PDB file of C-alpha atoms in Angstrom:
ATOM      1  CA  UNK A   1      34.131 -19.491 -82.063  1.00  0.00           C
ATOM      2  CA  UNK A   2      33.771 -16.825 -84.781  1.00  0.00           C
ATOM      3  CA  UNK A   3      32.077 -14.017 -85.592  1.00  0.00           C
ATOM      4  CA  UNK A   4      30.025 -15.230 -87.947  1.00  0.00           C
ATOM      5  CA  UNK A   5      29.059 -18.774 -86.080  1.00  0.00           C
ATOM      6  CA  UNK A   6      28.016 -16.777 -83.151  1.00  0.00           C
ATOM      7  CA  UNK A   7      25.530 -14.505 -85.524  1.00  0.00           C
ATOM      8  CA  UNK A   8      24.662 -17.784 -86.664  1.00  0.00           C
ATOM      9  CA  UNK A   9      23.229 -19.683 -83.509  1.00  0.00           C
ATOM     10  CA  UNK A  10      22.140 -16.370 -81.438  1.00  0.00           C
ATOM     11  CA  UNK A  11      21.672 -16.968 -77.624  1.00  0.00           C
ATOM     12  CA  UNK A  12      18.231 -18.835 -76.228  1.00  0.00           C
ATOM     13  CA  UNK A  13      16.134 -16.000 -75.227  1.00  0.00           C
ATOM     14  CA  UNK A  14      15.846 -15.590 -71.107  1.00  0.00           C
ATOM     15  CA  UNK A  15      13.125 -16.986 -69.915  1.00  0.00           C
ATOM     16  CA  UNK A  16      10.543 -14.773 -69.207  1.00  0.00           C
ATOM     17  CA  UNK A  17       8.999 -13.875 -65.451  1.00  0.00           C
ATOM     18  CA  UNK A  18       6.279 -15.888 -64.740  1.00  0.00           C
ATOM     19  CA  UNK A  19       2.750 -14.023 -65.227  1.00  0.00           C
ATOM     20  CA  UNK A  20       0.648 -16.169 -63.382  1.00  0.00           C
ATOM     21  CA  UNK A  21      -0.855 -20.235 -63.250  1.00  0.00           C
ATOM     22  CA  UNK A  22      -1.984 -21.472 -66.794  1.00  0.00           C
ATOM     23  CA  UNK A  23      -5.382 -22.330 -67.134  1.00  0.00           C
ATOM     24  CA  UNK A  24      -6.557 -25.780 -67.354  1.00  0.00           C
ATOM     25  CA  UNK A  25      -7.736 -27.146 -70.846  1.00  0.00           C
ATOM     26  CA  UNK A  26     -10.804 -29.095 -71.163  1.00  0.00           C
ATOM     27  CA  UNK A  27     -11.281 -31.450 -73.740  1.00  0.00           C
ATOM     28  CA  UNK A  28     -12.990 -29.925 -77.148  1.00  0.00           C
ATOM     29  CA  UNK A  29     -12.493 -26.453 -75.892  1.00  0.00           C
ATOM     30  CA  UNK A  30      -8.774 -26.029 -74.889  1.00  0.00           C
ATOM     31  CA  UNK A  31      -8.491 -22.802 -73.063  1.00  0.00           C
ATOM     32  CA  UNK A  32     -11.033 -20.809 -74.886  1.00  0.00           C
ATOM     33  CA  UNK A  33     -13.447 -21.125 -72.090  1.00  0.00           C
ATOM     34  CA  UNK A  34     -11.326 -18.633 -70.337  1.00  0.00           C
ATOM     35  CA  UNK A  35     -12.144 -15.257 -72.398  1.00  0.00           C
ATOM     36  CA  UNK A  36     -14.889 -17.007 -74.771  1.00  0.00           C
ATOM     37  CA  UNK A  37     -12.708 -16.735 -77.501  1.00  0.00           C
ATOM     38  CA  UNK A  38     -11.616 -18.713 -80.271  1.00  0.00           C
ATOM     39  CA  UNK A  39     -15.062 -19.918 -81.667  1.00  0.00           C
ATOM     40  CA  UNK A  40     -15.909 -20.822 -77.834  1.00  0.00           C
ATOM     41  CA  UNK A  41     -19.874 -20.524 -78.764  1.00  0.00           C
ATOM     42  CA  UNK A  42     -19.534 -22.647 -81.923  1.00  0.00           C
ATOM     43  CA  UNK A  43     -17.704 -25.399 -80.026  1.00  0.00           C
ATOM     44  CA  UNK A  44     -20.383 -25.526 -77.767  1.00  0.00           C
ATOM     45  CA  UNK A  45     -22.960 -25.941 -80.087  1.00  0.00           C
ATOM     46  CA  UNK A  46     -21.082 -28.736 -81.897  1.00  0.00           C
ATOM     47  CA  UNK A  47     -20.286 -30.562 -78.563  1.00  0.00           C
ATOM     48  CA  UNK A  48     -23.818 -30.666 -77.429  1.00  0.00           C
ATOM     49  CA  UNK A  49     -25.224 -31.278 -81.408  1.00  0.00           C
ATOM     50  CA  UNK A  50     -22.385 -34.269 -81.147  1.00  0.00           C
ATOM     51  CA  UNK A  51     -22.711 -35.199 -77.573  1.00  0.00           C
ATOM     52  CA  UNK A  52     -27.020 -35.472 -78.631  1.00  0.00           C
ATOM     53  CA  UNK A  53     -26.030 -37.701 -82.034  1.00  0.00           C
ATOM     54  CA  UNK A  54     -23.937 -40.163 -80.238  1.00  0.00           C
ATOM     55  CA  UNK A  55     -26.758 -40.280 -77.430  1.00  0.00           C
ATOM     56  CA  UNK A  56     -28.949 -41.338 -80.503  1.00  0.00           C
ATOM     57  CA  UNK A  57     -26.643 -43.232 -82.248  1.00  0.00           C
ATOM     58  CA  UNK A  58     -26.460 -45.240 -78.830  1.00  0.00           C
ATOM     59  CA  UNK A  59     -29.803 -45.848 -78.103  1.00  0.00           C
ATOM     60  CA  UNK A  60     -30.439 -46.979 -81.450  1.00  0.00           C
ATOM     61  CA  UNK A  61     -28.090 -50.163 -80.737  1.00  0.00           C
ATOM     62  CA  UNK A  62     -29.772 -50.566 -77.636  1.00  0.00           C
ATOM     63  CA  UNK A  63     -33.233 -50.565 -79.664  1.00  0.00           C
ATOM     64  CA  UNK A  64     -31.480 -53.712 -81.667  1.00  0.00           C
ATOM     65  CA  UNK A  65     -30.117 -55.281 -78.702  1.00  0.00           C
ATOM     66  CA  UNK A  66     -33.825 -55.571 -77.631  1.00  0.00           C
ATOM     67  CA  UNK A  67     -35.060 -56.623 -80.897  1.00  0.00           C
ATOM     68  CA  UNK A  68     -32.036 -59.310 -80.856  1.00  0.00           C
ATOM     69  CA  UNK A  69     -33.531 -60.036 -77.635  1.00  0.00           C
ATOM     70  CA  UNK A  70     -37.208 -60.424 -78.566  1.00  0.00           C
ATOM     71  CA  UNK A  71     -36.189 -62.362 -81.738  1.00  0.00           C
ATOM     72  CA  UNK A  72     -34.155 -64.757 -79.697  1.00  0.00           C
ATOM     73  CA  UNK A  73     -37.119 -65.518 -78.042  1.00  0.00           C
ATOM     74  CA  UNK A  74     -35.821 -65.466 -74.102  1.00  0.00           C
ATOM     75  CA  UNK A  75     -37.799 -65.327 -71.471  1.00  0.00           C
ATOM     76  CA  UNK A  76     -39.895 -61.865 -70.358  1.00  0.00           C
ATOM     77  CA  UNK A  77     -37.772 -61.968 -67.093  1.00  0.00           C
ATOM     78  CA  UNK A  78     -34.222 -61.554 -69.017  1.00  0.00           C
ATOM     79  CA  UNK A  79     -35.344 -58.905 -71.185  1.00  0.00           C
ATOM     80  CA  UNK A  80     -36.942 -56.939 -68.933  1.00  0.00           C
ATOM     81  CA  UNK A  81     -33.702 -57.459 -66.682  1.00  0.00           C
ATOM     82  CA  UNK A  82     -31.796 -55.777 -69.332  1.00  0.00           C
ATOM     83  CA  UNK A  83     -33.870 -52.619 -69.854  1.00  0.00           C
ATOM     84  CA  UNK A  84     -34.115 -52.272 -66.191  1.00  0.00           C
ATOM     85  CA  UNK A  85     -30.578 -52.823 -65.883  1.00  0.00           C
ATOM     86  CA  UNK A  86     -29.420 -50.125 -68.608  1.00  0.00           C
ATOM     87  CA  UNK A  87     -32.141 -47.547 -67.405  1.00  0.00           C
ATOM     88  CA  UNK A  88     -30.719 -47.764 -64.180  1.00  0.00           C
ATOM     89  CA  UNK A  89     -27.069 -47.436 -65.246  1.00  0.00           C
ATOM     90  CA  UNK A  90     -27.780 -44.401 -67.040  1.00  0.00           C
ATOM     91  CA  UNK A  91     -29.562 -42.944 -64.521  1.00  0.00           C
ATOM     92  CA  UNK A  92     -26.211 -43.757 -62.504  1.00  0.00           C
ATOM     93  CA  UNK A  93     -23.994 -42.146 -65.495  1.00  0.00           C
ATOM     94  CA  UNK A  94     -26.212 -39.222 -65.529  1.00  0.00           C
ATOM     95  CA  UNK A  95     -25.888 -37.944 -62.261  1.00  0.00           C
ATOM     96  CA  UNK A  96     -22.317 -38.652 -61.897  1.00  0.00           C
ATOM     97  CA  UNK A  97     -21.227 -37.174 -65.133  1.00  0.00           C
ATOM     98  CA  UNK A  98     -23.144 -34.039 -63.628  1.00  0.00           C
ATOM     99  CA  UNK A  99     -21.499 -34.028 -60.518  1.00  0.00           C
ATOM    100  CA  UNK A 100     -18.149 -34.017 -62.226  1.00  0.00           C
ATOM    101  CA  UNK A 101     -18.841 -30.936 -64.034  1.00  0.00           C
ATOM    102  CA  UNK A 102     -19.252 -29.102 -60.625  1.00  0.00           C
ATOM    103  CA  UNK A 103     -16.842 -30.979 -58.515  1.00  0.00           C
ATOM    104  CA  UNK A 104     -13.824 -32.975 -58.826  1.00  0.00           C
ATOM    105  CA  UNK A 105     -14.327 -36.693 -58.120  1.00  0.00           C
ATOM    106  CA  UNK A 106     -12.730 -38.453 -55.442  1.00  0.00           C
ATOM    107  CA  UNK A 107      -9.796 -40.230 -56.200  1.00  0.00           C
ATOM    108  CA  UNK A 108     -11.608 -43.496 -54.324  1.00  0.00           C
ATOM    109  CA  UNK A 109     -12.075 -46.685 -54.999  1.00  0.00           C
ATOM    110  CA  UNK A 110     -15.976 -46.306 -55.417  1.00  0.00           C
ATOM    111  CA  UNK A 111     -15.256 -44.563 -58.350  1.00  0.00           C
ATOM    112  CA  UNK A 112     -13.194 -47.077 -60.088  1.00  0.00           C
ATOM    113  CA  UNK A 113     -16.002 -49.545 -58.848  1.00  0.00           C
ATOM    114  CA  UNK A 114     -18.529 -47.407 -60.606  1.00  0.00           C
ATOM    115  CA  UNK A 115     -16.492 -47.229 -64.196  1.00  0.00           C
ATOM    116  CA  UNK A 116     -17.797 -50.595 -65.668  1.00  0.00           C
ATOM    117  CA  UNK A 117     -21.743 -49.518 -64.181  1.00  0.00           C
ATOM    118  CA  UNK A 118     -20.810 -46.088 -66.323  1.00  0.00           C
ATOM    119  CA  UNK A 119     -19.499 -47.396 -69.543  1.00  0.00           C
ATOM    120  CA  UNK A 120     -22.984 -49.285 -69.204  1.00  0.00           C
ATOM    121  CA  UNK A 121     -25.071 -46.224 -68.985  1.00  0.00           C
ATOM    122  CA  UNK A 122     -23.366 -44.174 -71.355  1.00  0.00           C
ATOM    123  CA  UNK A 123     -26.308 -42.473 -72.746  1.00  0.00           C
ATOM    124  CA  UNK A 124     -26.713 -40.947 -68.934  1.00  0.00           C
ATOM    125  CA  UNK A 125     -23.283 -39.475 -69.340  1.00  0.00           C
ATOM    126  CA  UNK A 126     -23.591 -38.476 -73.020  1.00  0.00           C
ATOM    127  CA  UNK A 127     -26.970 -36.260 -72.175  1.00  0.00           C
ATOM    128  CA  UNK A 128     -25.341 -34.672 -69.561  1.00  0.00           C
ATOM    129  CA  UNK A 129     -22.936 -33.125 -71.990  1.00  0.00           C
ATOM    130  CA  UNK A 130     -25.328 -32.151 -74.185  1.00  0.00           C
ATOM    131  CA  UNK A 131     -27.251 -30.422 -71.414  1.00  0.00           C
ATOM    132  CA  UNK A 132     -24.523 -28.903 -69.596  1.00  0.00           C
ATOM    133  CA  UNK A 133     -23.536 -27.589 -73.430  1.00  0.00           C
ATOM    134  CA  UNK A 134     -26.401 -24.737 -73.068  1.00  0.00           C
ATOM    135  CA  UNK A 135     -25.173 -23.882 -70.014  1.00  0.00           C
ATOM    136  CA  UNK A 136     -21.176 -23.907 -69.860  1.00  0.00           C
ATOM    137  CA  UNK A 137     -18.536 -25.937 -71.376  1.00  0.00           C
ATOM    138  CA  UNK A 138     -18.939 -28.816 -69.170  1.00  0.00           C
ATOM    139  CA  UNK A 139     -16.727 -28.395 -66.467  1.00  0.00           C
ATOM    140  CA  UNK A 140     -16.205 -24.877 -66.820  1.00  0.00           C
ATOM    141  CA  UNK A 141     -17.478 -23.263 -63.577  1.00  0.00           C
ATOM    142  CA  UNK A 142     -15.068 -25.731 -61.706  1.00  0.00           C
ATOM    143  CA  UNK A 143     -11.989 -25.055 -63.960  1.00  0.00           C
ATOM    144  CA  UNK A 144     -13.028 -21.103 -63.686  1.00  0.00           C
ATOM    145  CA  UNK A 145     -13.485 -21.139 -59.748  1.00  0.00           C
ATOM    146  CA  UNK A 146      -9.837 -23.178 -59.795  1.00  0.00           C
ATOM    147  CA  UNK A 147      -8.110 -21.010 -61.951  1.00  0.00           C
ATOM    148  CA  UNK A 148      -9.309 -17.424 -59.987  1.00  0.00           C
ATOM    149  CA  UNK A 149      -8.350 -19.499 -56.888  1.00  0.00           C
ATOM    150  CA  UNK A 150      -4.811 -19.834 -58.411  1.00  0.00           C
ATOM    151  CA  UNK A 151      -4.654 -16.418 -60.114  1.00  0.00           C
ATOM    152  CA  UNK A 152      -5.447 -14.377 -56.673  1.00  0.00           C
ATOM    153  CA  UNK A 153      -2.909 -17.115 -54.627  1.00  0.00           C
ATOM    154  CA  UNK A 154      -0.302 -16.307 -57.562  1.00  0.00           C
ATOM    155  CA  UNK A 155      -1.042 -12.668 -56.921  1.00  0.00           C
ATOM    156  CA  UNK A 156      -1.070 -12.687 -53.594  1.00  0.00           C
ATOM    157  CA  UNK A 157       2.509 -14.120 -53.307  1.00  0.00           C
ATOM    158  CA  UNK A 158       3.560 -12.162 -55.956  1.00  0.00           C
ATOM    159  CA  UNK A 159       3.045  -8.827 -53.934  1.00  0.00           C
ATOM    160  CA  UNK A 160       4.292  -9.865 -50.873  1.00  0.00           C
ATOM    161  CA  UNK A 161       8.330  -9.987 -52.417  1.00  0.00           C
ATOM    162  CA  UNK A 162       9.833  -6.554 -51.942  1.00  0.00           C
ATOM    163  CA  UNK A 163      13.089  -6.113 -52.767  1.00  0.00           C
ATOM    164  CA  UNK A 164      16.423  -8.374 -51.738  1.00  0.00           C
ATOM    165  CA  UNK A 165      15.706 -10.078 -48.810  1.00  0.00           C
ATOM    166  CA  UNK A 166      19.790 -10.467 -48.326  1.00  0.00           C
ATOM    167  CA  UNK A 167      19.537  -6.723 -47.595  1.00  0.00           C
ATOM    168  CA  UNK A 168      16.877  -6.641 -44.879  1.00  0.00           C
ATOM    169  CA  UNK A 169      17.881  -6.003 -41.778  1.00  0.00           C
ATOM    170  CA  UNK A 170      16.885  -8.437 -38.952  1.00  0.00           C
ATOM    171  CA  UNK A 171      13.882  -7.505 -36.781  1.00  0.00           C
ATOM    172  CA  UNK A 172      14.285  -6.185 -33.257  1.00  0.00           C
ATOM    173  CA  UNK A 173      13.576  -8.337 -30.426  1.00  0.00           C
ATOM    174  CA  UNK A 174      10.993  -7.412 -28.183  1.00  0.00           C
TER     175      UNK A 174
END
């Protein structure tokens, strides 16, 4: 190889020392939950504007759904079955889209059970966002608790290498 080729296709740079776990992204903020950066505080307010319009949006085909209902003239039983039925799935969305936001969810099979019963209630899950939106990025304080777990673990094992442990001599026996 010659000179010039070699200027041409310079080495791949080293990688660098690792500086620590990478924070998790959540979805519509990326990492900027970490420092509050990055138009953090306008994301929020379009999440929870958006998260409120879809909630409306929603309910608003739920409003014709019972209109489709009450022009198809079924019975007072069936109707009422559905409004009882979506007020209880959203109730059911609701407080599980809340507990994600502080806790991971089991990897069980009562939450795959419960996916078809959420899809149902999305409203539920879709005003939790918004509310969680004045609060936090929804899932924040889990991500943050996770990440500072990780950063003082990282740390921790970090500062306990000194030096070439080839070169240590072996410890006495008792």
């Amino acid at each position: 190889m010659s000179d010039e080729q070699r200027d041409q296709n310079p080495a791949a740079p080293a990688p660098a020392a690792p500086t620590g776990p990478e924070p998790e992204p959540i979805r519509f903020f990326g990492t900027t939950w970490l420092r509050h950066d990055g138009g953090y505080v306008l994301r929020r307010a379009a999440a929870s504007l958006g998260s409120l319009a879809a909630a409306v949006a929603g309910a608003f085909l739920l409003r014709l759904a019972y209109e489709g209902l009450a022009l198809g003239d079924v019975s007072s039983f069936l109707t009422l079955s559905v409004v009882v039925l979506f007020a209880i799935a959203s109730a059911v969305s609701f407080a599980k889209t809340w507990e994600s936001f502080s806790r991971r969810p089991a990897t069980s099979s009562d939450e795959s059970a419960l996916r078809s019963l959420r899809t149902i209630g999305f409203i539920g899950a879709l005003l939790a966002y918004f509310l969680r939106c004045f609060v936090e990025a929804p899932g924040e304080d889990l991500r943050r608790s996770e990440y500072e777990n990780a950063m003082a673990e990282f740390t921790r094992r970090r500062s306990s290498r000194t030096g070439n442990p080839a070169a240590r001599r072996p410890k006495r026996k008792k």
